[in-house]
PDB file of C-alpha atoms and ligand atoms in Angstrom:
ATOM      1  CA  MET Y   1     -12.658 -12.353   4.274  1.00 77.00           C
ATOM      2  CA  THR Y   2     -12.509  -8.541   4.435  1.00 86.00           C
ATOM      3  CA  SER Y   3      -9.683  -7.203   2.338  1.00 93.00           C
ATOM      4  CA  CYS Y   4      -7.565  -4.148   2.823  1.00 96.00           C
ATOM      5  CA  LEU Y   5      -6.099  -3.045  -0.507  1.00 97.00           C
ATOM      6  CA  VAL Y   6      -2.768  -1.221  -0.783  1.00 98.00           C
ATOM      7  CA  LEU Y   7      -2.819   0.716  -4.074  1.00 97.00           C
ATOM      8  CA  GLY Y   8      -0.808   3.389  -5.810  1.00 98.00           C
ATOM      9  CA  LYS Y   9       1.750   4.243  -8.460  1.00 98.00           C
ATOM     10  CA  PRO Y  10       4.796   2.003  -9.006  1.00 97.00           C
ATOM     11  CA  ASN Y  11       7.700   2.229  -6.565  1.00 98.00           C
ATOM     12  CA  VAL Y  12       5.896   4.258  -3.901  1.00 98.00           C
ATOM     13  CA  GLY Y  13       6.592   1.576  -1.249  1.00 98.00           C
ATOM     14  CA  LYS Y  14       3.469  -0.634  -1.212  1.00 98.00           C
ATOM     15  CA  THR Y  15       5.342  -3.907  -0.786  1.00 98.00           C
ATOM     16  CA  LEU Y  16       7.807  -2.711   1.854  1.00 98.00           C
ATOM     17  CA  PHE Y  17       4.907  -1.258   3.835  1.00 98.00           C
ATOM     18  CA  SER Y  18       2.811  -4.448   3.522  1.00 98.00           C
ATOM     19  CA  LEU Y  19       5.638  -6.663   4.788  1.00 97.00           C
ATOM     20  CA  ARG Y  20       6.576  -4.385   7.667  1.00 97.00           C
ATOM     21  CA  PHE Y  21       2.961  -3.763   8.653  1.00 97.00           C
ATOM     22  CA  ALA Y  22       2.384  -7.526   8.879  1.00 95.00           C
ATOM     23  CA  PHE Y  23       5.157  -7.757  11.485  1.00 94.00           C
ATOM     24  CA  PHE Y  24       3.914  -4.628  13.226  1.00 96.00           C
ATOM     25  CA  LEU Y  25       0.589  -6.420  13.726  1.00 94.00           C
ATOM     26  CA  GLY Y  26       2.387  -9.380  15.275  1.00 91.00           C
ATOM     27  CA  ALA Y  27       2.942 -11.812  12.378  1.00 91.00           C
ATOM     28  CA  ARG Y  28       5.864 -14.145  13.149  1.00 90.00           C
ATOM     29  CA  VAL Y  29       6.623 -15.026   9.527  1.00 91.00           C
ATOM     30  CA  VAL Y  30       5.681 -13.610   6.128  1.00 90.00           C
ATOM     31  CA  ARG Y  31       3.152 -15.993   4.580  1.00 92.00           C
ATOM     32  CA  LEU Y  32       2.092 -14.643   1.257  1.00 94.00           C
ATOM     33  CA  ALA Y  33      -0.351 -16.042  -1.294  1.00 95.00           C
ATOM     34  CA  ARG Y  34       0.307 -15.085  -4.900  1.00 91.00           C
ATOM     35  CA  ALA Y  35      -1.013 -16.509  -8.167  1.00 88.00           C
ATOM     36  CA  GLY Y  36      -2.377 -19.618  -6.432  1.00 89.00           C
ATOM     37  CA  GLU Y  37       0.864 -20.339  -4.556  1.00 94.00           C
ATOM     38  CA  GLU Y  38       1.814 -19.755  -0.950  1.00 95.00           C
ATOM     39  CA  ARG Y  39       5.337 -18.706   0.064  1.00 94.00           C
ATOM     40  CA  THR Y  40       6.794 -18.216   3.519  1.00 95.00           C
ATOM     41  CA  TRP Y  41       9.782 -16.177   4.724  1.00 95.00           C
ATOM     42  CA  ALA Y  42      11.153 -16.226   8.259  1.00 93.00           C
ATOM     43  CA  SER Y  43      11.720 -12.472   8.448  1.00 92.00           C
ATOM     44  CA  GLU Y  44      10.604  -9.261   6.801  1.00 91.00           C
ATOM     45  CA  GLU Y  45      14.210  -8.602   5.720  1.00 93.00           C
ATOM     46  CA  MET Y  46      14.377 -11.892   3.799  1.00 94.00           C
ATOM     47  CA  ALA Y  47      11.014 -11.263   2.177  1.00 95.00           C
ATOM     48  CA  ALA Y  48      11.944  -7.669   1.330  1.00 96.00           C
ATOM     49  CA  ARG Y  49      15.177  -8.773  -0.337  1.00 96.00           C
ATOM     50  CA  GLU Y  50      13.127 -10.749  -2.819  1.00 95.00           C
ATOM     51  CA  LEU Y  51       9.956  -8.664  -3.137  1.00 96.00           C
ATOM     52  CA  VAL Y  52      11.031  -5.008  -2.760  1.00 97.00           C
ATOM     53  CA  SER Y  53      13.056  -3.208  -5.396  1.00 97.00           C
ATOM     54  CA  ASP Y  54      13.934   0.294  -6.536  1.00 96.00           C
ATOM     55  CA  GLN Y  55      12.769  -0.688 -10.032  1.00 95.00           C
ATOM     56  CA  PRO Y  56       9.109   0.030 -10.851  1.00 96.00           C
ATOM     57  CA  HIS Y  57       6.707  -2.866 -11.496  1.00 95.00           C
ATOM     58  CA  GLN Y  58       8.509  -5.256  -9.185  1.00 95.00           C
ATOM     59  CA  THR Y  59       5.114  -6.589  -8.049  1.00 95.00           C
ATOM     60  CA  LEU Y  60       3.297  -8.235 -10.942  1.00 95.00           C
ATOM     61  CA  ALA Y  61       0.639 -10.244  -9.135  1.00 93.00           C
ATOM     62  CA  VAL Y  62      -1.600  -9.432  -6.224  1.00 94.00           C
ATOM     63  CA  GLN Y  63       0.021 -10.637  -2.974  1.00 96.00           C
ATOM     64  CA  ARG Y  64      -2.231 -11.493  -0.039  1.00 96.00           C
ATOM     65  CA  LEU Y  65      -1.117 -11.571   3.578  1.00 96.00           C
ATOM     66  CA  ALA Y  66      -3.624 -13.147   5.968  1.00 94.00           C
ATOM     67  CA  LEU Y  67      -3.412 -11.002   9.120  1.00 95.00           C
ATOM     68  CA  GLU Y  68      -5.114 -10.430  12.420  1.00 92.00           C
ATOM     69  CA  ILE Y  69      -5.589  -7.238  14.398  1.00 92.00           C
ATOM     70  CA  ARG Y  70      -5.847  -7.878  18.108  1.00 83.00           C
ATOM     71  CA  ALA Y  71      -8.099  -5.607  20.089  1.00 74.00           C
ATOM     72  CA  ARG Y  72      -9.546  -5.623  23.590  1.00 74.00           C
ATOM     73  CA  LYS Y  73     -12.848  -6.952  22.310  1.00 76.00           C
ATOM     74  CA  GLY Y  74     -11.293  -9.857  20.442  1.00 83.00           C
ATOM     75  CA  SER Y  75      -9.351 -10.068  17.229  1.00 89.00           C
ATOM     76  CA  ARG Y  76     -10.312  -9.454  13.629  1.00 89.00           C
ATOM     77  CA  ARG Y  77      -8.929 -11.320  10.644  1.00 92.00           C
ATOM     78  CA  PHE Y  78      -8.435  -9.670   7.290  1.00 94.00           C
ATOM     79  CA  ASP Y  79      -6.381  -9.946   4.096  1.00 95.00           C
ATOM     80  CA  LEU Y  80      -3.810  -7.240   3.437  1.00 97.00           C
ATOM     81  CA  VAL Y  81      -3.533  -7.097  -0.353  1.00 97.00           C
ATOM     82  CA  ASP Y  82      -0.361  -5.676  -1.899  1.00 97.00           C
ATOM     83  CA  THR Y  83      -0.934  -4.810  -5.553  1.00 97.00           C
ATOM     84  CA  GLY Y  84       1.024  -3.965  -8.713  1.00 96.00           C
ATOM     85  CA  GLY Y  85       1.651  -0.264  -9.405  1.00 97.00           C
ATOM     86  CA  LEU Y  86      -0.972   1.674 -11.376  1.00 98.00           C
ATOM     87  CA  THR Y  87      -0.019   4.174 -14.092  1.00 97.00           C
ATOM     88  CA  ASP Y  88      -1.700   7.008 -15.999  1.00 96.00           C
ATOM     89  CA  GLU Y  89      -0.981   5.388 -19.351  1.00 95.00           C
ATOM     90  CA  ILE Y  90      -1.810   1.873 -20.560  1.00 96.00           C
ATOM     91  CA  PRO Y  91       1.549   0.118 -20.152  1.00 96.00           C
ATOM     92  CA  ALA Y  92       3.355  -1.494 -23.089  1.00 96.00           C
ATOM     93  CA  SER Y  93       4.070  -4.668 -21.119  1.00 96.00           C
ATOM     94  CA  GLN Y  94       1.332  -7.326 -21.181  1.00 97.00           C
ATOM     95  CA  ALA Y  95       2.375  -8.563 -17.715  1.00 95.00           C
ATOM     96  CA  VAL Y  96       1.963  -5.068 -16.252  1.00 96.00           C
ATOM     97  CA  ARG Y  97      -1.421  -4.605 -17.981  1.00 97.00           C
ATOM     98  CA  GLU Y  98      -2.618  -7.896 -16.481  1.00 96.00           C
ATOM     99  CA  ALA Y  99      -1.358  -6.881 -13.023  1.00 95.00           C
ATOM    100  CA  GLN Y 100      -3.226  -3.574 -13.268  1.00 96.00           C
ATOM    101  CA  ALA Y 101      -6.439  -5.241 -14.452  1.00 96.00           C
ATOM    102  CA  GLU Y 102      -6.244  -7.664 -11.508  1.00 94.00           C
ATOM    103  CA  THR Y 103      -5.769  -4.737  -9.108  1.00 95.00           C
ATOM    104  CA  LEU Y 104      -8.648  -2.655 -10.494  1.00 94.00           C
ATOM    105  CA  GLY Y 105     -10.891  -5.712 -10.374  1.00 93.00           C
ATOM    106  CA  LEU Y 106     -10.481  -5.828  -6.585  1.00 93.00           C
ATOM    107  CA  LEU Y 107     -11.496  -2.213  -5.937  1.00 91.00           C
ATOM    108  CA  ARG Y 108     -15.218  -2.724  -5.630  1.00 87.00           C
ATOM    109  CA  GLN Y 109     -15.200  -5.335  -2.891  1.00 88.00           C
ATOM    110  CA  ALA Y 110     -12.369  -3.835  -0.831  1.00 92.00           C
ATOM    111  CA  GLY Y 111     -13.303  -3.263   2.814  1.00 93.00           C
ATOM    112  CA  VAL Y 112     -10.491  -0.750   3.289  1.00 96.00           C
ATOM    113  CA  ILE Y 113      -8.573   1.174   0.614  1.00 97.00           C
ATOM    114  CA  LEU Y 114      -5.072   2.363   1.484  1.00 98.00           C
ATOM    115  CA  HIS Y 115      -3.960   4.687  -1.319  1.00 98.00           C
ATOM    116  CA  MET Y 116      -0.203   5.204  -1.105  1.00 98.00           C
ATOM    117  CA  VAL Y 117       1.712   8.135  -2.588  1.00 98.00           C
ATOM    118  CA  ASP Y 118       5.415   8.991  -2.357  1.00 98.00           C
ATOM    119  CA  ALA Y 119       5.557  12.281  -0.434  1.00 98.00           C
ATOM    120  CA  SER Y 120       9.217  12.777  -1.374  1.00 98.00           C
ATOM    121  CA  ARG Y 121       8.507  12.564  -5.118  1.00 97.00           C
ATOM    122  CA  ILE Y 122       4.972  13.846  -5.497  1.00 95.00           C
ATOM    123  CA  LEU Y 123       6.305  17.083  -6.964  1.00 90.00           C
ATOM    124  CA  SER Y 124       8.988  15.518  -9.223  1.00 93.00           C
ATOM    125  CA  PRO Y 125       7.659  15.807 -12.758  1.00 88.00           C
ATOM    126  CA  GLY Y 126       8.548  12.810 -14.864  1.00 91.00           C
ATOM    127  CA  ALA Y 127       9.346  10.556 -11.881  1.00 95.00           C
ATOM    128  CA  VAL Y 128       7.460   7.271 -11.970  1.00 95.00           C
ATOM    129  CA  GLU Y 129       6.366   7.943  -8.360  1.00 96.00           C
ATOM    130  CA  ALA Y 130       5.047  11.485  -9.030  1.00 96.00           C
ATOM    131  CA  ALA Y 131       1.318  11.853  -8.392  1.00 96.00           C
ATOM    132  CA  GLY Y 132      -0.676  11.591 -11.590  1.00 95.00           C
ATOM    133  CA  GLU Y 133      -4.124  11.265 -13.078  1.00 96.00           C
ATOM    134  CA  VAL Y 134      -4.439   7.733 -11.733  1.00 97.00           C
ATOM    135  CA  ASP Y 135      -4.077   9.152  -8.199  1.00 97.00           C
ATOM    136  CA  ALA Y 136      -6.806  11.702  -8.927  1.00 97.00           C
ATOM    137  CA  GLN Y 137      -9.041   8.861 -10.148  1.00 96.00           C
ATOM    138  CA  LEU Y 138      -8.331   6.690  -7.091  1.00 96.00           C
ATOM    139  CA  PHE Y 139      -9.138   9.676  -4.879  1.00 97.00           C
ATOM    140  CA  ARG Y 140     -12.415  10.295  -6.716  1.00 95.00           C
ATOM    141  CA  PHE Y 141     -13.400   6.652  -6.361  1.00 93.00           C
ATOM    142  CA  GLY Y 142     -12.105   6.151  -2.844  1.00 92.00           C
ATOM    143  CA  ARG Y 143     -13.407   9.265  -1.118  1.00 88.00           C
ATOM    144  CA  THR Y 144     -16.993   8.117  -1.633  1.00 86.00           C
ATOM    145  CA  ARG Y 145     -16.166   5.244   0.701  1.00 82.00           C
ATOM    146  CA  GLY Y 146     -15.717   5.621   4.449  1.00 78.00           C
ATOM    147  CA  ALA Y 147     -12.753   3.313   4.650  1.00 94.00           C
ATOM    148  CA  TYR Y 148     -10.430   5.288   2.344  1.00 96.00           C
ATOM    149  CA  LEU Y 149      -7.056   6.464   3.671  1.00 97.00           C
ATOM    150  CA  ILE Y 150      -4.119   8.156   1.949  1.00 98.00           C
ATOM    151  CA  LEU Y 151      -0.670   7.027   3.047  1.00 98.00           C
ATOM    152  CA  ALA Y 152       1.951   9.723   2.400  1.00 98.00           C
ATOM    153  CA  ASN Y 153       5.006   7.439   2.372  1.00 98.00           C
ATOM    154  CA  LYS Y 154       8.777   8.037   2.497  1.00 98.00           C
ATOM    155  CA  MET Y 155       8.487  10.807   5.086  1.00 98.00           C
ATOM    156  CA  ASP Y 156      12.083   9.975   6.108  1.00 98.00           C
ATOM    157  CA  LEU Y 157      13.412  11.406   2.818  1.00 98.00           C
ATOM    158  CA  ASP Y 158      14.345  14.990   1.881  1.00 96.00           C
ATOM    159  CA  GLY Y 159      11.498  16.964   0.375  1.00 95.00           C
ATOM    160  CA  ALA Y 160       8.800  14.848   1.985  1.00 98.00           C
ATOM    161  CA  THR Y 161       7.595  17.600   4.329  1.00 97.00           C
ATOM    162  CA  GLU Y 162       6.878  19.918   1.382  1.00 97.00           C
ATOM    163  CA  GLY Y 163       5.432  16.917  -0.432  1.00 97.00           C
ATOM    164  CA  LEU Y 164       3.071  16.224   2.455  1.00 98.00           C
ATOM    165  CA  GLY Y 165       1.647  19.750   2.090  1.00 98.00           C
ATOM    166  CA  GLU Y 166       0.988  19.020  -1.579  1.00 97.00           C
ATOM    167  CA  VAL Y 167      -0.643  15.664  -0.713  1.00 98.00           C
ATOM    168  CA  ARG Y 168      -3.038  17.437   1.667  1.00 98.00           C
ATOM    169  CA  ARG Y 169      -3.850  20.105  -0.948  1.00 97.00           C
ATOM    170  CA  ARG Y 170      -4.410  17.674  -3.796  1.00 96.00           C
ATOM    171  CA  PHE Y 171      -6.496  15.254  -1.790  1.00 97.00           C
ATOM    172  CA  ALA Y 172      -8.297  17.759   0.420  1.00 96.00           C
ATOM    173  CA  GLY Y 173     -11.072  16.188   2.454  1.00 94.00           C
ATOM    174  CA  ALA Y 174      -9.510  12.726   2.664  1.00 96.00           C
ATOM    175  CA  PRO Y 175      -7.682  11.517   5.769  1.00 96.00           C
ATOM    176  CA  VAL Y 176      -3.888  11.460   5.258  1.00 98.00           C
ATOM    177  CA  VAL Y 177      -1.337   9.574   7.374  1.00 98.00           C
ATOM    178  CA  PRO Y 178       2.326  10.660   7.101  1.00 98.00           C
ATOM    179  CA  LEU Y 179       4.173   7.351   6.868  1.00 98.00           C
ATOM    180  CA  SER Y 180       7.579   5.800   6.489  1.00 98.00           C
ATOM    181  CA  ALA Y 181       7.628   2.149   5.503  1.00 98.00           C
ATOM    182  CA  ARG Y 182      11.337   2.335   6.307  1.00 98.00           C
ATOM    183  CA  THR Y 183      11.160   3.715   9.875  1.00 98.00           C
ATOM    184  CA  GLY Y 184       7.651   2.626  10.913  1.00 98.00           C
ATOM    185  CA  LEU Y 185       6.353   6.195  11.299  1.00 98.00           C
ATOM    186  CA  GLY Y 186       2.542   6.249  11.161  1.00 98.00           C
ATOM    187  CA  PHE Y 187       1.972   2.484  11.488  1.00 98.00           C
ATOM    188  CA  GLY Y 188      -0.074   2.863  14.687  1.00 97.00           C
ATOM    189  CA  GLU Y 189      -2.399   5.299  12.966  1.00 98.00           C
ATOM    190  CA  VAL Y 190      -2.905   2.947  10.008  1.00 98.00           C
ATOM    191  CA  LYS Y 191      -3.669   0.119  12.432  1.00 96.00           C
ATOM    192  CA  ARG Y 192      -6.345   2.209  14.160  1.00 95.00           C
ATOM    193  CA  HIS Y 193      -7.930   3.110  10.822  1.00 95.00           C
ATOM    194  CA  VAL Y 194      -8.003  -0.503   9.622  1.00 95.00           C
ATOM    195  CA  ARG Y 195      -9.386  -1.733  12.944  1.00 93.00           C
ATOM    196  CA  ARG Y 196     -12.173   0.856  12.844  1.00 92.00           C
ATOM    197  CA  HIS Y 197     -13.315  -0.266   9.425  1.00 91.00           C
ATOM    198  CA  LEU Y 198     -13.030  -4.045   9.576  1.00 87.00           C
TER     199      LEU Y 198
HETATM  200  N1  GTP K 201      13.558   5.960   2.162  1.00 69.35           N
HETATM  201  C1  GTP K 201      12.478   5.186   1.992  1.00 69.35           C
HETATM  202  N2  GTP K 201      12.451   4.304   0.985  1.00 69.35           N
HETATM  203  C2  GTP K 201      11.344   3.539   0.851  1.00 69.35           C
HETATM  204  C3  GTP K 201      10.229   3.648   1.712  1.00 69.35           C
HETATM  205  N3  GTP K 201       9.281   2.773   1.314  1.00 69.35           N
HETATM  206  C4  GTP K 201       9.791   2.138   0.252  1.00 69.35           C
HETATM  207  N4  GTP K 201      11.040   2.585  -0.044  1.00 69.35           N
HETATM  208  C5  GTP K 201      11.922   2.162  -1.162  1.00 69.35           C
HETATM  209  O1  GTP K 201      11.216   2.436  -2.365  1.00 69.35           O
HETATM  210  C6  GTP K 201      11.498   1.432  -3.347  1.00 69.35           C
HETATM  211  C7  GTP K 201      10.195   0.807  -3.829  1.00 69.35           C
HETATM  212  O2  GTP K 201       9.622   0.034  -2.768  1.00 69.35           O
HETATM  213  P1  GTP K 201       8.555  -1.119  -3.068  1.00 69.35           P
HETATM  214  O3  GTP K 201       7.990  -1.525  -1.768  1.00 69.35           O
HETATM  215  O4  GTP K 201       9.147  -2.180  -3.943  1.00 69.35           O
HETATM  216  O5  GTP K 201       7.503  -0.271  -3.911  1.00 69.35           O
HETATM  217  P2  GTP K 201       6.142  -0.772  -4.601  1.00 69.35           P
HETATM  218  O6  GTP K 201       5.164   0.331  -4.473  1.00 69.35           O
HETATM  219  O7  GTP K 201       5.741  -2.097  -4.051  1.00 69.35           O
HETATM  220  O8  GTP K 201       6.608  -0.910  -6.121  1.00 69.35           O
HETATM  221  P3  GTP K 201       5.960  -1.813  -7.334  1.00 69.35           P
HETATM  222  O9  GTP K 201       5.726  -3.197  -6.814  1.00 69.35           O
HETATM  223  O10 GTP K 201       7.023  -1.772  -8.359  1.00 69.35           O
HETATM  224  O11 GTP K 201       4.710  -1.097  -7.722  1.00 69.35           O
HETATM  225  C8  GTP K 201      12.454   0.437  -2.669  1.00 69.35           C
HETATM  226  O12 GTP K 201      13.770   0.807  -3.018  1.00 69.35           O
HETATM  227  C9  GTP K 201      12.177   0.654  -1.187  1.00 69.35           C
HETATM  228  O13 GTP K 201      13.283   0.310  -0.363  1.00 69.35           O
HETATM  229  C10 GTP K 201      10.291   4.614   2.778  1.00 69.35           C
HETATM  230  O14 GTP K 201       9.380   4.818   3.591  1.00 69.35           O
HETATM  231  N5  GTP K 201      11.445   5.357   2.854  1.00 69.35           N
HETATM  232 MG1   MG K 202       5.535  -3.928  -4.950  1.00 69.35          MG
END
């Protein structure tokens, strides 16, 4: 199954986006496979209450959503893979180190790489969401692949417009989609990108 990886620093909005994007593509429930178990929620709100948090490292195991993109010429199935946040430094917590190792292990076979940054915090030094060396490394790795896309998330927040300029400067040459996992801004563009590369 082709996988579409959602990667980035902690707290940038990977999980909220993954849940909302699943519904945007027409999923009726959230069915998520994690650490060998499958869980189902009836709505994105119920899933988000449990899986999304303003604390970094909420996601500690890769979470797969089996999805389908419908197109005129038939539909395509793929796995949307929400991952644990990556950091510049090796984290003190063993659980976070394991989550990061699991995430990096998936990079090579990914059909599509969605690299998410927080446009509202990219220029906030010291913030966990600020862009860092790990973003530069993901960019270096990802841009050699055709299916790499940068998601500039949290465009609904103050400072995100200036942040978007910085995202485009830092990652010049890569396609960037201004996004809000909260409002749904940019979801259609992400869908078109994923569909093109499946
Ligand atoms: N305003 C706003 N808040 C957002 C947006 N996307 C995510 N958030 C908030 O950002 C926080 C982190 O969201 P998550 O989806 O848990 O982030 P994550 O990248 O999965 O975080 P980890 O699993 O810890 O790596 C939560 O408080 C979300 O509600 C957005 O587009 N706009
Ligand atoms: Mg998460």
